[in-house]
XYZ file of C-alpha atoms in Angstrom:
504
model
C -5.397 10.203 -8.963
C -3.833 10.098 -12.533
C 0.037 11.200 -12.504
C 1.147 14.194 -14.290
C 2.623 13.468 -17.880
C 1.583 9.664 -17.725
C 4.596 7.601 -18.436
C 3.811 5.797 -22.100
C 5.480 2.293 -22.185
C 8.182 2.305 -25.146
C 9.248 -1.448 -25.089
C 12.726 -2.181 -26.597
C 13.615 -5.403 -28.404
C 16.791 -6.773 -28.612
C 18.354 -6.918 -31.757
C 17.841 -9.761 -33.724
C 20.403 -12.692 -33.463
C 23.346 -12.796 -36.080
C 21.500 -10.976 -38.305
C 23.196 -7.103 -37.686
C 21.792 -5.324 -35.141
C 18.188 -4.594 -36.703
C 14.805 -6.218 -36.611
C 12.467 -5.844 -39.947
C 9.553 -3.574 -39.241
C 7.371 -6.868 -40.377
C 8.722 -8.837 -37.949
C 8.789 -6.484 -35.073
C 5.091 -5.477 -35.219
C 3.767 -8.338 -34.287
C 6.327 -8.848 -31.628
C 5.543 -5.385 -30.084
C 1.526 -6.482 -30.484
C 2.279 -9.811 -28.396
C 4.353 -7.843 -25.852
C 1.617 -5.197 -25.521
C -1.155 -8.260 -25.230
C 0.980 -9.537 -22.182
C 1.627 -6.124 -20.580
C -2.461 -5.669 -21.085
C -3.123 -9.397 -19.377
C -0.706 -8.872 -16.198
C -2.438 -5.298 -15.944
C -6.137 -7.224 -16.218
C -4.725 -9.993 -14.005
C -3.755 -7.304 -10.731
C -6.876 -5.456 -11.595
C -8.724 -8.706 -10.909
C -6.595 -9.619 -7.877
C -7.251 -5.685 -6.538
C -10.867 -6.487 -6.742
C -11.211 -9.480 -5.348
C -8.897 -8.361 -2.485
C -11.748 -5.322 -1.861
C -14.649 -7.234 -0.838
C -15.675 -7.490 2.784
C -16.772 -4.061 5.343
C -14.549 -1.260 5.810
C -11.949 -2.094 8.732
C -10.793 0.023 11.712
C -8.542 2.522 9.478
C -10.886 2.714 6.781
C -14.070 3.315 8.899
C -12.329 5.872 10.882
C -11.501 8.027 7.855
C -15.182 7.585 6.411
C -16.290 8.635 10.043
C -14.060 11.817 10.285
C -14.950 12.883 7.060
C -18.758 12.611 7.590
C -18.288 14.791 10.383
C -16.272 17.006 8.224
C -19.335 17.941 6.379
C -17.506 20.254 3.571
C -14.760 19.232 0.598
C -12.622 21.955 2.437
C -13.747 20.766 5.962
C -11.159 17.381 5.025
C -8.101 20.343 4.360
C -9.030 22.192 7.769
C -11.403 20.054 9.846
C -9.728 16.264 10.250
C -6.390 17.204 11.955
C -5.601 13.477 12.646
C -2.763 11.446 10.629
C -5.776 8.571 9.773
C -6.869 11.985 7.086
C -5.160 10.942 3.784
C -6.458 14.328 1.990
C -6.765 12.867 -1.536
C -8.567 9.429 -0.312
C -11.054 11.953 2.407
C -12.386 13.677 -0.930
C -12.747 10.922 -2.639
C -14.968 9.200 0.448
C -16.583 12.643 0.530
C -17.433 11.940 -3.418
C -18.647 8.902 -3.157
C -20.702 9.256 -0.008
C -21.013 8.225 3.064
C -22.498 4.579 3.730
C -21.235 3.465 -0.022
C -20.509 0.039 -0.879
C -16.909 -0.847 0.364
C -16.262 -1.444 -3.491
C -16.482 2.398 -4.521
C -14.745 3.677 -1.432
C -11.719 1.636 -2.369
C -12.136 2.103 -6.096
C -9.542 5.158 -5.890
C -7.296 2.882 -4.691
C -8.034 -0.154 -6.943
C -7.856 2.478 -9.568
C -4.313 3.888 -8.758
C -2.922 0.519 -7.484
C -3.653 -0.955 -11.086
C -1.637 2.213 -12.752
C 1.297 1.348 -11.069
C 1.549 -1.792 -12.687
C 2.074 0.360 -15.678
C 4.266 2.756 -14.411
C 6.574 0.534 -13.056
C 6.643 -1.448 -16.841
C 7.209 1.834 -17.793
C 10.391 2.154 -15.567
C 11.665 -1.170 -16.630
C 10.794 -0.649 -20.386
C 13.826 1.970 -20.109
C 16.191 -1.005 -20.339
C 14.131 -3.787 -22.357
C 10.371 -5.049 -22.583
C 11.711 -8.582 -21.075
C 12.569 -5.503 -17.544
C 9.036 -3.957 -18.498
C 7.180 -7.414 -17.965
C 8.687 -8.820 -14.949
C 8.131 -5.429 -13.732
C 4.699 -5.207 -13.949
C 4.476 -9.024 -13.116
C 5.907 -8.543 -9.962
C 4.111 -5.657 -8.796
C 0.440 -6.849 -10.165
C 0.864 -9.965 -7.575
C 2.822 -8.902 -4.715
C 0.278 -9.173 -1.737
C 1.291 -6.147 0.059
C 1.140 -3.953 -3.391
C -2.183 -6.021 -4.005
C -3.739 -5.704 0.221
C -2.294 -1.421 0.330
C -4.452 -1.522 -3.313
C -7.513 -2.700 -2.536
C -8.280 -0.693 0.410
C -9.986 2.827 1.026
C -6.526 4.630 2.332
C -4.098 6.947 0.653
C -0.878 4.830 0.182
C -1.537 3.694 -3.449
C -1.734 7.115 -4.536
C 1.151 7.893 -3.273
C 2.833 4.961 -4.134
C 1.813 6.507 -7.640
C 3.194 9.559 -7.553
C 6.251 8.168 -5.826
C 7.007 5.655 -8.681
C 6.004 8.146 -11.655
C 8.495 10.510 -9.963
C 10.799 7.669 -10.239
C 10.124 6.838 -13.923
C 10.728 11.238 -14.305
C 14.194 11.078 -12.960
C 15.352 8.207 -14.728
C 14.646 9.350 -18.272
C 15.871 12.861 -17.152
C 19.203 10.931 -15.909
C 19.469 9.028 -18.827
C 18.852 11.965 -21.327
C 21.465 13.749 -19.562
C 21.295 16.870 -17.214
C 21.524 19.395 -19.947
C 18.232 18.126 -20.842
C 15.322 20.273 -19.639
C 14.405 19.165 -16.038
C 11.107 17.919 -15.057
C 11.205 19.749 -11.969
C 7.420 21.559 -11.744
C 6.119 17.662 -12.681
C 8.224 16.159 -10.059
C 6.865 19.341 -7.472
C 3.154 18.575 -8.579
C 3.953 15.007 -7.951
C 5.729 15.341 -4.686
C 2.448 17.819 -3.835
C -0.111 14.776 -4.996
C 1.730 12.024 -3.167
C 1.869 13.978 0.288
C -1.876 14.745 -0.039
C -2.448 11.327 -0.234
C -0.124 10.224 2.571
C 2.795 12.011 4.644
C 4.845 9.099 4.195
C 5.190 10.278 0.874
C 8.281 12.024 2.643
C 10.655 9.168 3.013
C 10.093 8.319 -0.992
C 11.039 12.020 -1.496
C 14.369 12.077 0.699
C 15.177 8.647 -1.470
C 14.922 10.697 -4.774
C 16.690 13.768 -3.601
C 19.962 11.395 -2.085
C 20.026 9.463 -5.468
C 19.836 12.527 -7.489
C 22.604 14.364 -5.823
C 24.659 11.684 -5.447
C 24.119 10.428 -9.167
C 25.072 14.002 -10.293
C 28.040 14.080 -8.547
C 29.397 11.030 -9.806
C 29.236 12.170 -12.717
C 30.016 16.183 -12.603
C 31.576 16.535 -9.338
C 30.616 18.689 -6.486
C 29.447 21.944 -7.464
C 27.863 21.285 -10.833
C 26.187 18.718 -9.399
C 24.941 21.321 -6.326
C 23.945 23.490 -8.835
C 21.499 20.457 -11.013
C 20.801 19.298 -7.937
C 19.207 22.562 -6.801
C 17.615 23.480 -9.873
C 15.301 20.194 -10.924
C 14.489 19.742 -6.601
C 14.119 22.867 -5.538
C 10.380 23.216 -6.512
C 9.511 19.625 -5.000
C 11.748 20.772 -1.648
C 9.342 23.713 -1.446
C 5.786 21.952 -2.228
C 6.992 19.344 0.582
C 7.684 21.971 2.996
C 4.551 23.856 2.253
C 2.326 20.871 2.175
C 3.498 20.238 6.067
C 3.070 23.714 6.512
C -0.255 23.861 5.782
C -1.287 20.525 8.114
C 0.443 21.535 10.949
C -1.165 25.056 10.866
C -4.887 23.452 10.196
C -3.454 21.583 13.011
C -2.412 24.589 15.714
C -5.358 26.294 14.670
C -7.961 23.890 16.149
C -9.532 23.261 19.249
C -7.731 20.126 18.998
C -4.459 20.335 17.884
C -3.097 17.288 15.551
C -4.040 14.538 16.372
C -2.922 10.864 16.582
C -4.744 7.179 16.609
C -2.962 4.351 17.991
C 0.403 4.867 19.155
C 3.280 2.190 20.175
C 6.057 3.349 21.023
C 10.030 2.489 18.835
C 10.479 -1.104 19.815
C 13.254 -2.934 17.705
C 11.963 -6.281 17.923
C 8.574 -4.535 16.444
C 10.410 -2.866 13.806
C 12.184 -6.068 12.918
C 8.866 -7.780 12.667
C 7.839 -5.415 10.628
C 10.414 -5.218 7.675
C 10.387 -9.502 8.312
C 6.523 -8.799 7.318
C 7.086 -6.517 4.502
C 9.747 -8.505 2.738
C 7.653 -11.641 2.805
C 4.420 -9.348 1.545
C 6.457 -8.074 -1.087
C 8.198 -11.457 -2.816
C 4.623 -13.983 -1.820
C 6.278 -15.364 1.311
C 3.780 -15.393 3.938
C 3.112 -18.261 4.468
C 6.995 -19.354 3.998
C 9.048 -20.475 7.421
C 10.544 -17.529 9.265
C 14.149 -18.478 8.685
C 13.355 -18.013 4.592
C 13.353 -14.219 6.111
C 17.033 -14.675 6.824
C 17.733 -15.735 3.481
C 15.896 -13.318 1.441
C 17.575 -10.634 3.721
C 21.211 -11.702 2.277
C 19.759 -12.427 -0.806
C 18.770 -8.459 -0.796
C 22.308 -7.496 0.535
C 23.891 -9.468 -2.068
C 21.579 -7.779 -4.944
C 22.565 -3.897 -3.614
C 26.443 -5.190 -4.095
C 25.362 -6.750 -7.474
C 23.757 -3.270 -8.762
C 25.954 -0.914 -7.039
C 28.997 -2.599 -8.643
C 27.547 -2.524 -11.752
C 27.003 1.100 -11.111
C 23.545 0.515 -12.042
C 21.577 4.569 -11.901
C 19.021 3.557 -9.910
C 21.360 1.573 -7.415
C 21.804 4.618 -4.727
C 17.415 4.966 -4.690
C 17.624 1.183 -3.549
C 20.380 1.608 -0.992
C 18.427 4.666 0.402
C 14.879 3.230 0.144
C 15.938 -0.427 1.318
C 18.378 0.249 3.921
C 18.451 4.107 4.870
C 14.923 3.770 5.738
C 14.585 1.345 7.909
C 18.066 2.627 9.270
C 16.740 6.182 9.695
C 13.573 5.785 11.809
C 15.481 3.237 14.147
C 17.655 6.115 14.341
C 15.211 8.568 15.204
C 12.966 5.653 17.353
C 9.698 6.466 15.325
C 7.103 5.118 16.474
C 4.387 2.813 15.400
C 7.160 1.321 12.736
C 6.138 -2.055 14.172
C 3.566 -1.844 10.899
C 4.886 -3.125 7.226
C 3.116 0.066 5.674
C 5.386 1.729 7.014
C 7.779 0.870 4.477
C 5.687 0.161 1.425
C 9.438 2.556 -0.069
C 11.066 -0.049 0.485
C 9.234 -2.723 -0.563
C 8.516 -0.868 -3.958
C 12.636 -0.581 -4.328
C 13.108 -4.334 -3.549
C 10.748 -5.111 -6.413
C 12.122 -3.011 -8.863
C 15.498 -3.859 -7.722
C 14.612 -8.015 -8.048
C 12.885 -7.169 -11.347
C 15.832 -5.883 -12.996
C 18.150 -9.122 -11.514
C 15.468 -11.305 -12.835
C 14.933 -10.075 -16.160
C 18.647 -9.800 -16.941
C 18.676 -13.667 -15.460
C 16.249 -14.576 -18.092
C 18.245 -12.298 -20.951
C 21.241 -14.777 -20.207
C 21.702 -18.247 -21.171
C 21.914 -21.317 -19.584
C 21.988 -22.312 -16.213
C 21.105 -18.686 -15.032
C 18.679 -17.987 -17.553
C 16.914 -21.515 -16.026
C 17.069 -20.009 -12.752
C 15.858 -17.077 -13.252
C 12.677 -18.178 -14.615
C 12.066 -20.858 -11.514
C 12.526 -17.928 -9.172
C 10.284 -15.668 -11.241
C 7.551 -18.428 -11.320
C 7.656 -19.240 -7.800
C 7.197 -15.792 -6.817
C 4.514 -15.042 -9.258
C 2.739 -18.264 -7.737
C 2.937 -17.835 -4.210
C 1.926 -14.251 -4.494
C -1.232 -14.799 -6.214
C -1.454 -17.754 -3.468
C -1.080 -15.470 -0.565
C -3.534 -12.464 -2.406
C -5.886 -15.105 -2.153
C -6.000 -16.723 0.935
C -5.802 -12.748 2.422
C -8.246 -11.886 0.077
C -10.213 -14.373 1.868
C -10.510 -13.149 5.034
C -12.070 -10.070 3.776
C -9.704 -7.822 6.593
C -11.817 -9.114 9.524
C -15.472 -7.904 7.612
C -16.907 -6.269 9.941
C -20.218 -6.272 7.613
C -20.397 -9.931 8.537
C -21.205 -8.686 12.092
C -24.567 -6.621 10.361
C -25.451 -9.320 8.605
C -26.013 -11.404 11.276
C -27.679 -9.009 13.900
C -29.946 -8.687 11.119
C -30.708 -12.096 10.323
C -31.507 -12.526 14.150
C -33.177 -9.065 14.387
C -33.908 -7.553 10.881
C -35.647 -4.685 12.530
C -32.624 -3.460 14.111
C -30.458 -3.931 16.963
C -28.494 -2.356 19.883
C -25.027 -4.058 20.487
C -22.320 -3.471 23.518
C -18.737 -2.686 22.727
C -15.946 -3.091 24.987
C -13.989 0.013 23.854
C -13.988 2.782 21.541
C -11.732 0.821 18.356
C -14.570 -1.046 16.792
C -17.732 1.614 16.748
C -16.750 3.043 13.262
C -16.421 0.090 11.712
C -20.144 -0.795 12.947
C -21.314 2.120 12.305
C -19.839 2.063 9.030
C -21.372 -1.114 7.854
C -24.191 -0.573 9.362
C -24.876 2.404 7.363
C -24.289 0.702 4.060
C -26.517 -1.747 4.807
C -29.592 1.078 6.261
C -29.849 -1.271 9.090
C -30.487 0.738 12.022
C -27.624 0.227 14.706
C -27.784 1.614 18.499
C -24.309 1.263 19.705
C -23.576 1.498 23.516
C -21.301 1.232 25.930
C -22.985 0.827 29.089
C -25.654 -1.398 30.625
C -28.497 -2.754 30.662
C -27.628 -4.940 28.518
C -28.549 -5.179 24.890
C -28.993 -7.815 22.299
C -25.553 -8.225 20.970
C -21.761 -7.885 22.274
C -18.970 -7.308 19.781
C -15.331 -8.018 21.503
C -11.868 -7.273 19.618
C -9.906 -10.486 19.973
C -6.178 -10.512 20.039
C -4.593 -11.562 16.828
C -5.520 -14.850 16.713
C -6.987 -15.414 20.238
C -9.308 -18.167 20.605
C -13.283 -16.847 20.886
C -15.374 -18.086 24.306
C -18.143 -19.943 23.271
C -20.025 -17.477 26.012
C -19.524 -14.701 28.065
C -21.505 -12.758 30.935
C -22.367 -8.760 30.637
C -24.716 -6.541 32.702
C -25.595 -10.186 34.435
C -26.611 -11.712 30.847
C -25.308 -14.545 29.238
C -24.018 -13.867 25.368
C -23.831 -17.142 23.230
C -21.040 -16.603 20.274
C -22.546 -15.984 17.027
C -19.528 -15.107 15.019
C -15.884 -14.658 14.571
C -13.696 -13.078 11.905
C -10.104 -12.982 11.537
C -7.832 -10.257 10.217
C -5.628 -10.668 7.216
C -2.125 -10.245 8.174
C -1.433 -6.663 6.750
C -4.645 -5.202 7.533
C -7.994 -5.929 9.990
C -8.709 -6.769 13.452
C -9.905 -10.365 14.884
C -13.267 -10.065 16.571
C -16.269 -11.792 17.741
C -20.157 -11.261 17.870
C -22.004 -12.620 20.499
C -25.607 -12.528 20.627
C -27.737 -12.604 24.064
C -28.678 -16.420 24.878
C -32.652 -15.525 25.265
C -32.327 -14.130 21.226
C -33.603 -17.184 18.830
C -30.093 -18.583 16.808
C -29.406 -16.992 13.783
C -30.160 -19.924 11.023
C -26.785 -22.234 10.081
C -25.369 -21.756 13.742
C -21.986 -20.132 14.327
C -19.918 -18.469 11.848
C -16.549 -18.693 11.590
């Protein structure tokens, strides 16, 4: 998914020093030709990170969607059929494109695709203040490991992410041009419409943009001007939201099934807190940081909010809303399943723009802070790329590892046991990329293989006992910490051992 009215990236330089207040065009060109070049390398360098990151077999989430929209059968099927909140509508057609049983590479390429854009987009929302904001920008959100895991996976949250941020980029340049400037308010509506199709989280991002905007307005024309611009550049996106939930709760009603839910956990606090602990580290590269570094990039954050709200920076009440009336909000309402750091991918988006812009007018200063600045910068940069690749290594669990080695024992085909229903679409998934014919079963006698979902990391028996048969281990893969599930394969002890021994 491509945003409406793609944002172009218009970098402004400073003017030059002492010399008053304008840059010769000779000079400047190839300044703007090195700045592009660097905006073009961070772009390559989280296109390369994205890719890497998308290797391994389709995990539970993923598998499940691919599953539902097999049985969907039809484009429109997705829109009517799937009344479950795994269907992200944009990400079902484009699984329904690509086919069922396609490499894990091209179901995840939408994402890949529209996780790379937003690199540019949010340049593009820094580039409204200087190309030093544009670069740290994009340099922050090419690396961060949760922008990097959420983009390199076949789910809707990068398109939305998308649309969210290219709504953002819309409202600032409409702020900033002043509100007797033609509003972009069909753009924003066809964005809003784009962003829920892809995921219904999309909602929180668009209560953040209405709160700013009506509170930015009426700052600066009072109450009922400000109603009144309020009104007329939202009103079109307040509609398209409504409608878009409209239309999937009465798919929903009208089934045999009603809507539909996976995995449910009910509000816990501790969860939630977990959660946002997660997100925050996933966001700045700390994951594998001590836990009390949470603590201190939580005041850090508070600090920053006072920093840009006193500064009465536009884009300060968006951060307030995003960063703390999110998280505030669903503890308030005790939604559940908000133990998961997806859940606020909003608010990790506004704590990178929100450190960008610190950052980048750290390194604009001189000195001491300018020094600073660039350490942080660096460190982040480093131990994001770090922690994309030692996630990126564990491939979300790989389920396809489990194929490969039933087939390497049995390359005819095999029948394996399951313990529950979770792990049956990822199997059948990968099985069906590789065409190795998979009999999946429940019940005894008992087959050739036994795949068991561990708890997150729960030590694997070398052997277990089912239908009265002894399983040897064969292999065990752990999840990556934002996405996957631990499991193991066991094989029956009468099968010959699958060359090399045990993987791990």
């Amino acid at each position: 998914m491509l945003p409406l009215a793609a944002p172009s990236v218009r970098l402004r330089l400073p003017p030059a020093p002492g010399g008053g207040g304008s840059i010769d065009p000779d000079a400047r060109a190839p300044r703007t030709f090195r700045i592009a070049l660097l905006l073009a390398g961070i772009t390559l360098l989280g296109l390369i990170l994205r890719l890497w990151s998308a290797r391994g077999g389709l995990w539970v989430d993923e598998a499940w969607s691919a599953v539902m929209v097999e049985r969907a059968q039809t484009p429109l099927g997705i829109f009517t059929a799937i009344n479950h909140d795994n269907n992200h509508h944009l990400n079902s057609l484009w699984m329904r494109l690509v086919g069922y049983g396609a490499p894990p590479l091209a179901l995840r390429a939408l994402s890949i695709a529209t996780g790379t854009a937003t690199i540019l987009v949010a340049a593009a929302i820094g580039a409204r203040r200087s190309a030093c904001h544009a670069l740290v920008a994009a340099a922050l959100v090419a690396v961060s490991p949760i922008m990097v895991d959420y983009g390199s996976e076949a789910r809707g949250y990068m398109p939305m992410l998308l649309a969210l941020m290219t709504m953002v980029w819309l409202v600032l340049r409409w702020l900033d041009a002043g509100a007797d400037q033609g509003p972009p308010r069909w753009r924003l509506a066809m964005l809003a419409t784009l962003g829920l199709a892809s995921q219904l989280t999309m909602l929180f991002g668009i209560c953040a943009i209405v709160l700013w905007v009506a509170v930015a307005l009426r700052v600066r024309h009072g109450g009922d001007r400000a109603t009144r611009l309020t009104i007329r550049l939202l009103l079109p996106t307040i509609v398209a939201t409504a409608a878009v939930f409209a239309f999937v709760l009465a798919a929903a009603s009208a089934s045999a099934t009603g809507m539909q839910v996976g995995d449910y956990v009910a509000f816990s606090p501790l969860a939630m807190g977990r959660a946002l602990v997660v997100m925050v580290a996933a966001s700045i590269g700390g994951l594998a940081a001590p836990t009390w570094i949470a603590g201190v990039a939580t005041i850090a954050v508070a600090f920053a909010l006072v920093l840009v709200i006193r500064r009465r920076d536009p884009t300060a009440i968006f951060y307030l809303a995003a960063i703390v009336g999110l998280p505030l909000g669903l503890a308030v309402l005790r939604i559940g399943n908000t133990g998961m750091p997806r859940y606020f991918l909003l608010s990790s988006l506004a704590l990178l723009l929100l450190l960008a812009g610190l950052l980048a007018d750290g390194l604009g200063k001189r000195g001491g802070l300018r020094l600073i600045s660039a350490i942080l910068l660096t460190a982040i940069i480093v131990a994001s790329i770090r922690d994309d690749l030692v996630q990126a290594a564990r491939r979300r669990g790989d389920t396809g590892a489990a194929i490969a080695t039933m087939a390497a024992i049995g390359p005819a085909g095999a029948s394996v046991l399951v313990d529950h229903l979770r792990p049956i679409a990822t199997l059948r998934v990968a099985a069906a990329e590789r065409g190795y014919p998979l009999r999946i079963t429940r019940d005894c006698p008992a087959p050739a293989f036994l795949h068991v979902d561990l708890d997150d990391d729960a030590p694997a028996s070398s052997a277990l006992v089912r239908c009265g048969m002894r399983y040897r281990l064969a292999v065990v893969r752990r999840r990556a910490i934002l996405s996957g599930v631990d499991w193991a394969l066991y094989a029956r002890a009468d099968l010959p051992e699958k060359r090399g021994g045990t993987a791990r």
